[in-house]
Amino acid sequence: MVQVSSVENGSVLPQFYTNYLEGKRHLAQEEIEILKKANKNSDSTWQNVWVSKNFDPLLVSNCEIHGFLVIGLLSNVTLKYHDLALTAGLYDSYLENAVIGDNSVVRNVKYLSNYKIGNRNILFNIQEMSATNHSKFGNGILKEGEPESNRIWIGVGNENDGRAVLAFEGMTTADAYIWAKYRDDQNLLARFSEITGNAFSKELNTYGITEDDVVIKNTTLLKDAKIGNSTYIKGAFKLKNITILSSEDEPSQIGEGVEMVNGIMNPGSKAFYQAVAVRFVIGRNCQLKYGARLLNSILGDNSTVSCCELLNNLIFPFHEQHHNSSFLIASILGGQSNIASGATIGSNHNSRAADGEMYAGRGFWPGLCSDFKHNSRFASFTLISKGSYQNELNIVYPFSLVASNGPYQPVTIIPAYWFMYNMYAVARNKAKFEKRDKRVVKVQNIEMDPLAPDTIQEVEVALRRIIELTADYLVAVKNQEILKALKIYGRRSNEFYQTAKDYLHQNPDAGFTLNDKSSQKKFGALILKPVRAYKTYRRIVKYFAARTLCEYCGRQKITSLSYSDIKRISELPLFLDWVNAGGQIIPQKKLEQLFDMIKNLTVNSWDEIHKFYDECQEHYEDYKAAYALNALEKLYSRPISEFDEKIFEDILEDVKIANRDMYDATLISRMKDFDDEFRMQTFRNAREMNAVLGSFTDNEFIVTMKEQAGSLEKQIDLLFSQLI
């Protein structure tokens, strides 16, 4: 039962209401007489009503009041939101144990119970708005005396709840990822649950909340809901056990027919047009619309989902998923992804249990009507051609194109495809996401550049894989050099693979195809254009490294690197294993450090964990510089102190080519949209096309990229000038 305390008139008042009695008073007798005539209650009711000094009893009409009622300043003013304009006051409503803020409107609310209403609220045409004393507002906690079975988990990544996490107000995709991913550490998992539980009171004393400037109209049910500042709710069907976070700068909105149960929506997000969310966390600046179903899932910041179904997913920021026929099941997606219509991702019928999983790095992009099997894994920026993929996939080649050749056949993979044929998409990626990032408060750190340590480490894996497969190919075709190395050094020796590496360098026009048996279960994959992919990957690593070192020079306010600068970078912490943790790229060792701090009780709250993320981000650019230097050393199989003039010139040449190619290929890719006869055939003339599509010469991104490419080339010219 709710705790009570005595008050001056001998009545009893729920404990929490005493917090709102400062500056309030009982009704005067003349006010009671006015209220009795306009409302439905007996004399005893009015003893349980507290009002502010300036109270106009004429603004309370045709209400039924039970329990206790605290009313703030109530003046004859009109509140207006869009086309809705209503006079402040309480009208035609049932009110029970409620606190009403200053100059709010409660009109035609059929049942309002156990709520604290903020200032300047408009509550209009609501069937039920109530809260229990054990409300959790979507947080995965328990109240006093509740059994563990009452706790609500979100089963991300696996339908069997093997990766389930507890939602909490302030949760980011980074939090969800470290909780869902590192399941082998039971002490860590226990601490996550403990930290979450300690953040909330277990007392049975909760009440519903609407903060200031909230508008709720034409809504059926709000139950155990916490509604943030400036939230706009219209025509919602059911809102139960939820928190809607919102602010004046980042207002949230819920629209017609929406049903949201057991979850948390962050500021600046919108759900409307019959969308459904059950057991969920929705990030900042997200949209859920047009009948979308978000179930047992966590959706990262700046994402849009419409029409489709998402079940048991953890999705990092910048996810796009539209169209009625697409759905995504039991997956962890690295963000910056786009799911095309008809994609059926995650069929688990190749197992006796619903425990299949899928993981895709950043930039996952399956084509129309693609379908996949669990368990599958995709490197970052994998583009999947339309097709039915009836066997599990393991794609280790980032920026690749994968195509199906039908059942019982190897898939085809073109590594580094994006850099060869779709440079516009790569180059535009960062600018596109920066433009779409409408968050005012940026709690989640997000890497938007396609070339970052997480993707470069995948490039390094792909380079190694191409060398290994090339070695196998050369053995199969009885290449004498590789056979000699095999005989002398053995298959797993560095010398054996160096022979295959030398072959790739010495035969730039070789047109062979590789067979990667590990890329698809049973039937493997054909790797097309491996020599060109190898060269392109190496060039991209050099480009990333040189650009990162140029950025380091910019931070240090120097124009070129000296050997003392190289020494200084070499002394920075070097991390070789990187994790895409909810969109932020963090060294694996830093996460392990965080986990140790959590388990030894040095870190005891999610705010402290977020502070650790921010500290990692503060040092991220330095970590990148050390990693960039190491990447160059691995490419040339020697420390940078042993680089000669020829190596530095080779790096500069490749980086300049990559820089120019990035701009030129972007220009050509975009130009195709303007000079292709099939693109033009729906327009009467070029003027009409320009009016519809915009002029190619006015493309803001192209202009900006030209300037950036020119600036970077000047920096690259100077980068190693002291070392050559």
CSV table of N, CA and C in Angstrom, one decimal, residues 278-390:
chain,number,residue,atom,x,y,z
A,278,VAL,N,7.4,-3.0,-28.6
A,278,VAL,CA,7.2,-3.8,-27.4
A,278,VAL,C,8.6,-4.2,-27.0
A,279,ARG,N,8.9,-4.0,-25.7
A,279,ARG,CA,10.3,-4.3,-25.2
A,279,ARG,C,11.4,-3.7,-26.1
A,280,PHE,N,11.6,-2.5,-25.8
A,280,PHE,CA,12.4,-1.7,-26.8
A,280,PHE,C,13.2,-0.6,-26.1
A,281,VAL,N,14.2,-0.1,-26.8
A,281,VAL,CA,14.9,1.2,-26.6
A,281,VAL,C,15.0,1.8,-27.9
A,282,ILE,N,14.6,3.1,-28.1
A,282,ILE,CA,14.7,3.8,-29.3
A,282,ILE,C,15.6,5.0,-29.0
A,283,GLY,N,16.7,5.1,-29.9
A,283,GLY,CA,17.7,6.2,-29.7
A,283,GLY,C,17.2,7.6,-30.0
A,284,ARG,N,18.1,8.5,-30.0
A,284,ARG,CA,17.7,9.9,-30.3
A,284,ARG,C,17.6,10.1,-31.8
A,285,ASN,N,16.7,11.0,-32.1
A,285,ASN,CA,16.4,11.4,-33.5
A,285,ASN,C,16.1,10.2,-34.4
A,286,CYS,N,15.2,9.3,-33.9
A,286,CYS,CA,14.8,8.2,-34.7
A,286,CYS,C,13.3,8.3,-35.1
A,287,GLN,N,12.9,7.6,-36.1
A,287,GLN,CA,11.6,7.6,-36.6
A,287,GLN,C,11.1,6.1,-36.7
A,288,LEU,N,9.9,5.9,-36.1
A,288,LEU,CA,9.2,4.6,-36.3
A,288,LEU,C,7.9,4.9,-36.8
A,289,LYS,N,7.6,4.4,-38.1
A,289,LYS,CA,6.3,4.9,-38.7
A,289,LYS,C,5.7,3.9,-39.7
A,290,TYR,N,4.5,4.2,-40.1
A,290,TYR,CA,3.8,3.4,-41.2
A,290,TYR,C,3.7,1.9,-40.8
A,291,GLY,N,3.2,1.6,-39.6
A,291,GLY,CA,3.0,0.3,-39.3
A,291,GLY,C,4.2,-0.5,-38.9
A,292,ALA,N,5.3,0.1,-38.7
A,292,ALA,CA,6.5,-0.6,-38.3
A,292,ALA,C,6.4,-1.3,-37.0
A,293,ARG,N,7.0,-2.5,-36.8
A,293,ARG,CA,6.9,-3.2,-35.6
A,293,ARG,C,8.3,-3.4,-35.0
A,294,LEU,N,8.6,-2.9,-33.9
A,294,LEU,CA,9.9,-3.0,-33.2
A,294,LEU,C,9.7,-3.8,-32.0
A,295,LEU,N,10.2,-5.0,-32.0
A,295,LEU,CA,9.9,-6.0,-30.9
A,295,LEU,C,11.2,-6.6,-30.4
A,296,ASN,N,11.3,-6.5,-29.1
A,296,ASN,CA,12.5,-7.1,-28.4
A,296,ASN,C,13.8,-6.5,-29.1
A,297,SER,N,13.8,-5.2,-29.3
A,297,SER,CA,14.9,-4.6,-30.1
A,297,SER,C,15.4,-3.3,-29.5
A,298,ILE,N,16.6,-2.9,-29.9
A,298,ILE,CA,17.2,-1.7,-29.5
A,298,ILE,C,17.7,-1.0,-30.8
A,299,LEU,N,17.2,0.2,-31.0
A,299,LEU,CA,17.4,1.0,-32.3
A,299,LEU,C,18.3,2.2,-32.0
A,300,GLY,N,19.4,2.3,-32.7
A,300,GLY,CA,20.4,3.3,-32.5
A,300,GLY,C,20.0,4.7,-33.0
A,301,ASP,N,20.7,5.7,-32.5
A,301,ASP,CA,20.4,7.1,-32.9
A,301,ASP,C,20.3,7.3,-34.4
A,302,ASN,N,19.5,8.3,-34.8
A,302,ASN,CA,19.5,8.7,-36.2
A,302,ASN,C,19.0,7.6,-37.1
A,303,SER,N,18.1,6.8,-36.7
A,303,SER,CA,17.6,5.7,-37.5
A,303,SER,C,16.2,5.9,-37.9
A,304,THR,N,15.8,5.3,-39.1
A,304,THR,CA,14.4,5.4,-39.5
A,304,THR,C,13.9,4.0,-39.9
A,305,VAL,N,12.8,3.6,-39.4
A,305,VAL,CA,12.2,2.3,-39.7
A,305,VAL,C,10.8,2.5,-40.0
A,306,SER,N,10.3,2.0,-41.2
A,306,SER,CA,8.9,2.2,-41.6
A,306,SER,C,8.4,0.9,-42.2
A,307,CYS,N,7.2,0.6,-42.0
A,307,CYS,CA,6.4,-0.5,-42.6
A,307,CYS,C,6.9,-1.9,-42.2
A,308,CYS,N,8.1,-2.1,-41.8
A,308,CYS,CA,8.6,-3.5,-41.7
A,308,CYS,C,8.6,-3.9,-40.2
A,309,GLU,N,9.2,-5.1,-40.0
A,309,GLU,CA,9.2,-5.7,-38.7
A,309,GLU,C,10.7,-5.9,-38.3
A,310,LEU,N,11.0,-5.6,-37.0
A,310,LEU,CA,12.3,-5.9,-36.5
A,310,LEU,C,12.1,-6.6,-35.2
A,311,LEU,N,12.7,-7.8,-35.1
A,311,LEU,CA,12.5,-8.7,-34.0
A,311,LEU,C,13.9,-9.2,-33.5
A,312,ASN,N,14.1,-9.0,-32.2
A,312,ASN,CA,15.3,-9.5,-31.5
A,312,ASN,C,16.6,-8.9,-32.2
A,313,ASN,N,16.6,-7.6,-32.3
A,313,ASN,CA,17.8,-6.9,-32.9
A,313,ASN,C,18.4,-5.9,-32.0
A,314,LEU,N,19.7,-5.8,-32.2
A,314,LEU,CA,20.5,-4.6,-31.7
A,314,LEU,C,21.1,-3.9,-32.9
A,315,ILE,N,20.6,-2.7,-33.1
A,315,ILE,CA,21.0,-2.0,-34.3
A,315,ILE,C,21.7,-0.7,-33.9
A,316,PHE,N,22.9,-0.5,-34.4
A,316,PHE,CA,23.7,0.7,-34.1
A,316,PHE,C,23.1,1.9,-34.9
A,317,PRO,N,23.6,3.1,-34.7
A,317,PRO,CA,23.1,4.3,-35.3
A,317,PRO,C,23.1,4.3,-36.8
A,318,PHE,N,22.2,5.2,-37.4
A,318,PHE,CA,22.1,5.4,-38.8
A,318,PHE,C,21.7,4.2,-39.5
A,319,HIS,N,20.6,3.7,-39.1
A,319,HIS,CA,20.0,2.5,-39.8
A,319,HIS,C,18.7,2.9,-40.6
A,320,GLU,N,18.6,2.5,-41.8
A,320,GLU,CA,17.5,2.8,-42.6
A,320,GLU,C,16.8,1.5,-43.1
A,321,GLN,N,15.5,1.4,-42.8
A,321,GLN,CA,14.8,0.2,-43.2
A,321,GLN,C,13.4,0.5,-43.5
A,322,HIS,N,13.0,0.3,-44.8
A,322,HIS,CA,11.7,0.8,-45.2
A,322,HIS,C,11.0,-0.4,-46.0
A,323,HIS,N,9.8,-0.1,-46.4
A,323,HIS,CA,9.0,-1.0,-47.3
A,323,HIS,C,8.4,-2.2,-46.5
A,324,ASN,N,7.2,-2.5,-46.9
A,324,ASN,CA,6.3,-3.4,-46.1
A,324,ASN,C,6.8,-4.8,-46.1
A,325,SER,N,7.6,-5.3,-47.1
A,325,SER,CA,7.9,-6.7,-47.2
A,325,SER,C,9.3,-7.0,-46.5
A,326,SER,N,9.9,-6.1,-45.9
A,326,SER,CA,11.2,-6.4,-45.4
A,326,SER,C,11.2,-6.6,-43.8
A,327,PHE,N,12.0,-7.5,-43.3
A,327,PHE,CA,12.1,-7.6,-41.9
A,327,PHE,C,13.5,-8.2,-41.5
A,328,LEU,N,13.8,-8.0,-40.3
A,328,LEU,CA,15.2,-8.3,-39.9
A,328,LEU,C,15.1,-9.1,-38.5
A,329,ILE,N,15.7,-10.2,-38.4
A,329,ILE,CA,15.5,-11.1,-37.2
A,329,ILE,C,16.8,-11.5,-36.6
A,330,ALA,N,16.8,-11.4,-35.2
A,330,ALA,CA,17.9,-11.9,-34.4
A,330,ALA,C,19.3,-11.5,-35.0
A,331,SER,N,19.6,-10.2,-34.9
A,331,SER,CA,20.8,-9.7,-35.5
A,331,SER,C,21.4,-8.6,-34.7
A,332,ILE,N,22.7,-8.5,-34.9
A,332,ILE,CA,23.4,-7.3,-34.4
A,332,ILE,C,24.0,-6.6,-35.6
A,333,LEU,N,23.6,-5.4,-35.9
A,333,LEU,CA,24.0,-4.6,-37.0
A,333,LEU,C,24.9,-3.4,-36.6
A,334,GLY,N,26.0,-3.2,-37.3
A,334,GLY,CA,27.0,-2.2,-36.9
A,334,GLY,C,26.6,-0.8,-37.3
A,335,GLY,N,25.4,-0.6,-37.8
A,335,GLY,CA,24.9,0.8,-38.1
A,335,GLY,C,25.3,1.2,-39.5
A,336,GLN,N,24.8,2.4,-39.9
A,336,GLN,CA,25.0,3.0,-41.3
A,336,GLN,C,24.5,2.0,-42.3
A,337,SER,N,23.5,1.3,-42.0
A,337,SER,CA,23.0,0.2,-42.8
A,337,SER,C,21.7,0.6,-43.5
A,338,ASN,N,21.4,-0.2,-44.6
A,338,ASN,CA,20.1,0.1,-45.4
A,338,ASN,C,19.6,-1.2,-45.8
A,339,ILE,N,18.4,-1.6,-45.4
A,339,ILE,CA,17.8,-2.8,-45.7
A,339,ILE,C,16.7,-2.6,-46.8
A,340,ALA,N,17.0,-3.2,-48.0
A,340,ALA,CA,16.1,-3.0,-49.1
A,340,ALA,C,14.8,-3.8,-49.0
A,341,SER,N,13.8,-3.4,-49.8
A,341,SER,CA,12.5,-4.1,-49.8
A,341,SER,C,12.6,-5.6,-50.1
A,342,GLY,N,11.9,-6.4,-49.4
A,342,GLY,CA,11.8,-7.8,-49.6
A,342,GLY,C,12.9,-8.6,-49.0
A,343,ALA,N,13.9,-7.9,-48.3
A,343,ALA,CA,15.0,-8.6,-47.7
A,343,ALA,C,14.4,-9.4,-46.5
A,344,THR,N,14.7,-10.7,-46.5
A,344,THR,CA,14.3,-11.6,-45.4
A,344,THR,C,15.5,-12.1,-44.7
A,345,ILE,N,16.0,-11.4,-43.7
A,345,ILE,CA,17.3,-11.6,-43.1
A,345,ILE,C,17.2,-12.3,-41.8
A,346,GLY,N,17.7,-13.6,-41.8
A,346,GLY,CA,17.8,-14.3,-40.6
A,346,GLY,C,16.8,-15.4,-40.4
A,347,SER,N,16.6,-16.2,-41.5
A,347,SER,CA,15.8,-17.4,-41.3
A,347,SER,C,16.5,-18.4,-40.4
A,348,ASN,N,15.9,-18.9,-39.4
A,348,ASN,CA,16.6,-19.8,-38.5
A,348,ASN,C,16.1,-21.2,-38.7
A,349,HIS,N,15.5,-21.5,-39.7
A,349,HIS,CA,14.9,-22.9,-39.9
A,349,HIS,C,16.0,-23.9,-40.3
A,350,ASN,N,17.3,-23.5,-40.3
A,350,ASN,CA,18.3,-24.5,-40.5
A,350,ASN,C,18.8,-25.1,-39.1
A,351,SER,N,18.1,-24.8,-38.1
A,351,SER,CA,18.4,-25.3,-36.8
A,351,SER,C,17.2,-25.8,-36.1
A,352,ARG,N,17.5,-26.7,-35.1
A,352,ARG,CA,16.3,-27.3,-34.3
A,352,ARG,C,15.8,-26.3,-33.3
A,353,ALA,N,16.5,-25.2,-33.1
A,353,ALA,CA,16.1,-24.2,-32.1
A,353,ALA,C,16.1,-22.8,-32.7
A,354,ALA,N,15.4,-21.9,-32.1
A,354,ALA,CA,15.3,-20.5,-32.6
A,354,ALA,C,16.5,-19.8,-32.0
A,355,ASP,N,17.7,-20.2,-32.3
A,355,ASP,CA,18.9,-19.6,-31.6
A,355,ASP,C,19.9,-19.1,-32.6
A,356,GLY,N,19.5,-18.9,-33.9
A,356,GLY,CA,20.4,-18.4,-34.9
A,356,GLY,C,20.7,-16.9,-34.7
A,357,GLU,N,21.9,-16.5,-35.2
A,357,GLU,CA,22.3,-15.1,-35.1
A,357,GLU,C,22.9,-14.6,-36.4
A,358,MET,N,23.0,-13.3,-36.5
A,358,MET,CA,23.7,-12.7,-37.6
A,358,MET,C,24.4,-11.5,-37.1
A,359,TYR,N,25.6,-11.3,-37.6
A,359,TYR,CA,26.3,-10.0,-37.3
A,359,TYR,C,26.8,-9.4,-38.6
A,360,ALA,N,26.6,-8.1,-38.7
A,360,ALA,CA,27.1,-7.4,-39.8
A,360,ALA,C,27.7,-6.1,-39.3
A,361,GLY,N,28.9,-5.8,-39.9
A,361,GLY,CA,29.6,-4.6,-39.5
A,361,GLY,C,28.9,-3.3,-40.1
A,362,ARG,N,29.5,-2.2,-40.0
A,362,ARG,CA,29.0,-1.0,-40.5
A,362,ARG,C,28.7,-1.1,-42.0
A,363,GLY,N,27.6,-0.4,-42.4
A,363,GLY,CA,27.4,-0.2,-43.9
A,363,GLY,C,26.8,-1.4,-44.5
A,364,PHE,N,26.1,-2.3,-43.8
A,364,PHE,CA,25.5,-3.5,-44.4
A,364,PHE,C,24.4,-3.1,-45.3
A,365,TRP,N,24.4,-3.6,-46.6
A,365,TRP,CA,23.5,-3.2,-47.6
A,365,TRP,C,23.0,-4.3,-48.5
A,366,PRO,N,22.0,-5.1,-48.0
A,366,PRO,CA,21.5,-6.2,-48.9
A,366,PRO,C,20.6,-5.7,-50.0
A,367,GLY,N,20.6,-6.3,-51.1
A,367,GLY,CA,19.8,-5.9,-52.2
A,367,GLY,C,18.3,-6.3,-52.1
A,368,LEU,N,17.5,-5.9,-53.1
A,368,LEU,CA,16.1,-6.2,-53.1
A,368,LEU,C,15.9,-7.7,-53.0
A,369,CYS,N,14.9,-8.1,-52.2
A,369,CYS,CA,14.5,-9.5,-52.1
A,369,CYS,C,15.6,-10.5,-51.8
A,370,SER,N,16.6,-10.0,-51.0
A,370,SER,CA,17.7,-10.9,-50.6
A,370,SER,C,17.2,-11.7,-49.3
A,371,ASP,N,17.6,-13.0,-49.2
A,371,ASP,CA,17.4,-13.7,-48.0
A,371,ASP,C,18.6,-14.5,-47.6
A,372,PHE,N,18.8,-14.6,-46.3
A,372,PHE,CA,20.0,-15.2,-45.7
A,372,PHE,C,19.7,-16.2,-44.6
A,373,LYS,N,20.6,-17.0,-44.3
A,373,LYS,CA,20.5,-18.0,-43.3
A,373,LYS,C,21.3,-17.6,-42.1
A,374,HIS,N,20.8,-18.0,-40.9
A,374,HIS,CA,21.7,-18.0,-39.7
A,374,HIS,C,22.6,-19.2,-39.7
A,375,ASN,N,23.8,-19.2,-39.1
A,375,ASN,CA,24.5,-18.0,-38.6
A,375,ASN,C,25.3,-17.4,-39.8
A,376,SER,N,25.2,-16.1,-39.9
A,376,SER,CA,26.1,-15.5,-40.9
A,376,SER,C,26.7,-14.2,-40.4
A,377,ARG,N,27.9,-13.9,-41.0
A,377,ARG,CA,28.6,-12.7,-40.5
A,377,ARG,C,29.1,-12.0,-41.8
A,378,PHE,N,29.1,-10.6,-41.7
A,378,PHE,CA,29.5,-9.8,-42.8
A,378,PHE,C,30.5,-8.7,-42.4
A,379,ALA,N,31.5,-8.5,-43.1
A,379,ALA,CA,32.5,-7.4,-42.8
A,379,ALA,C,31.8,-6.1,-43.1
A,380,SER,N,32.4,-5.0,-42.7
A,380,SER,CA,31.8,-3.7,-42.9
A,380,SER,C,31.6,-3.4,-44.4
A,381,PHE,N,30.6,-2.6,-44.6
A,381,PHE,CA,30.2,-2.1,-46.0
A,381,PHE,C,30.2,-3.3,-47.0
A,382,THR,N,29.5,-4.3,-46.7
A,382,THR,CA,29.2,-5.4,-47.6
A,382,THR,C,27.9,-5.1,-48.4
A,383,LEU,N,28.0,-5.1,-49.7
A,383,LEU,CA,26.9,-4.9,-50.5
A,383,LEU,C,26.5,-6.3,-51.1
A,384,ILE,N,25.2,-6.6,-50.9
A,384,ILE,CA,24.7,-7.9,-51.3
A,384,ILE,C,23.8,-7.8,-52.5
A,385,SER,N,24.1,-8.5,-53.5
A,385,SER,CA,23.3,-8.5,-54.7
A,385,SER,C,22.0,-9.2,-54.5
A,386,LYS,N,21.0,-8.8,-55.2
A,386,LYS,CA,19.7,-9.5,-55.1
A,386,LYS,C,19.8,-11.0,-55.3
A,387,GLY,N,19.3,-11.8,-54.4
A,387,GLY,CA,19.4,-13.3,-54.5
A,387,GLY,C,19.0,-14.0,-53.3
A,388,SER,N,18.9,-15.3,-53.4
A,388,SER,CA,18.6,-16.2,-52.3
A,388,SER,C,19.8,-16.9,-51.9
A,389,TYR,N,20.3,-16.6,-50.6
A,389,TYR,CA,21.5,-17.2,-50.1
A,389,TYR,C,21.1,-18.3,-49.1
A,390,GLN,N,21.2,-19.5,-49.6
A,390,GLN,CA,20.6,-20.6,-48.9
A,390,GLN,C,21.5,-21.3,-47.9
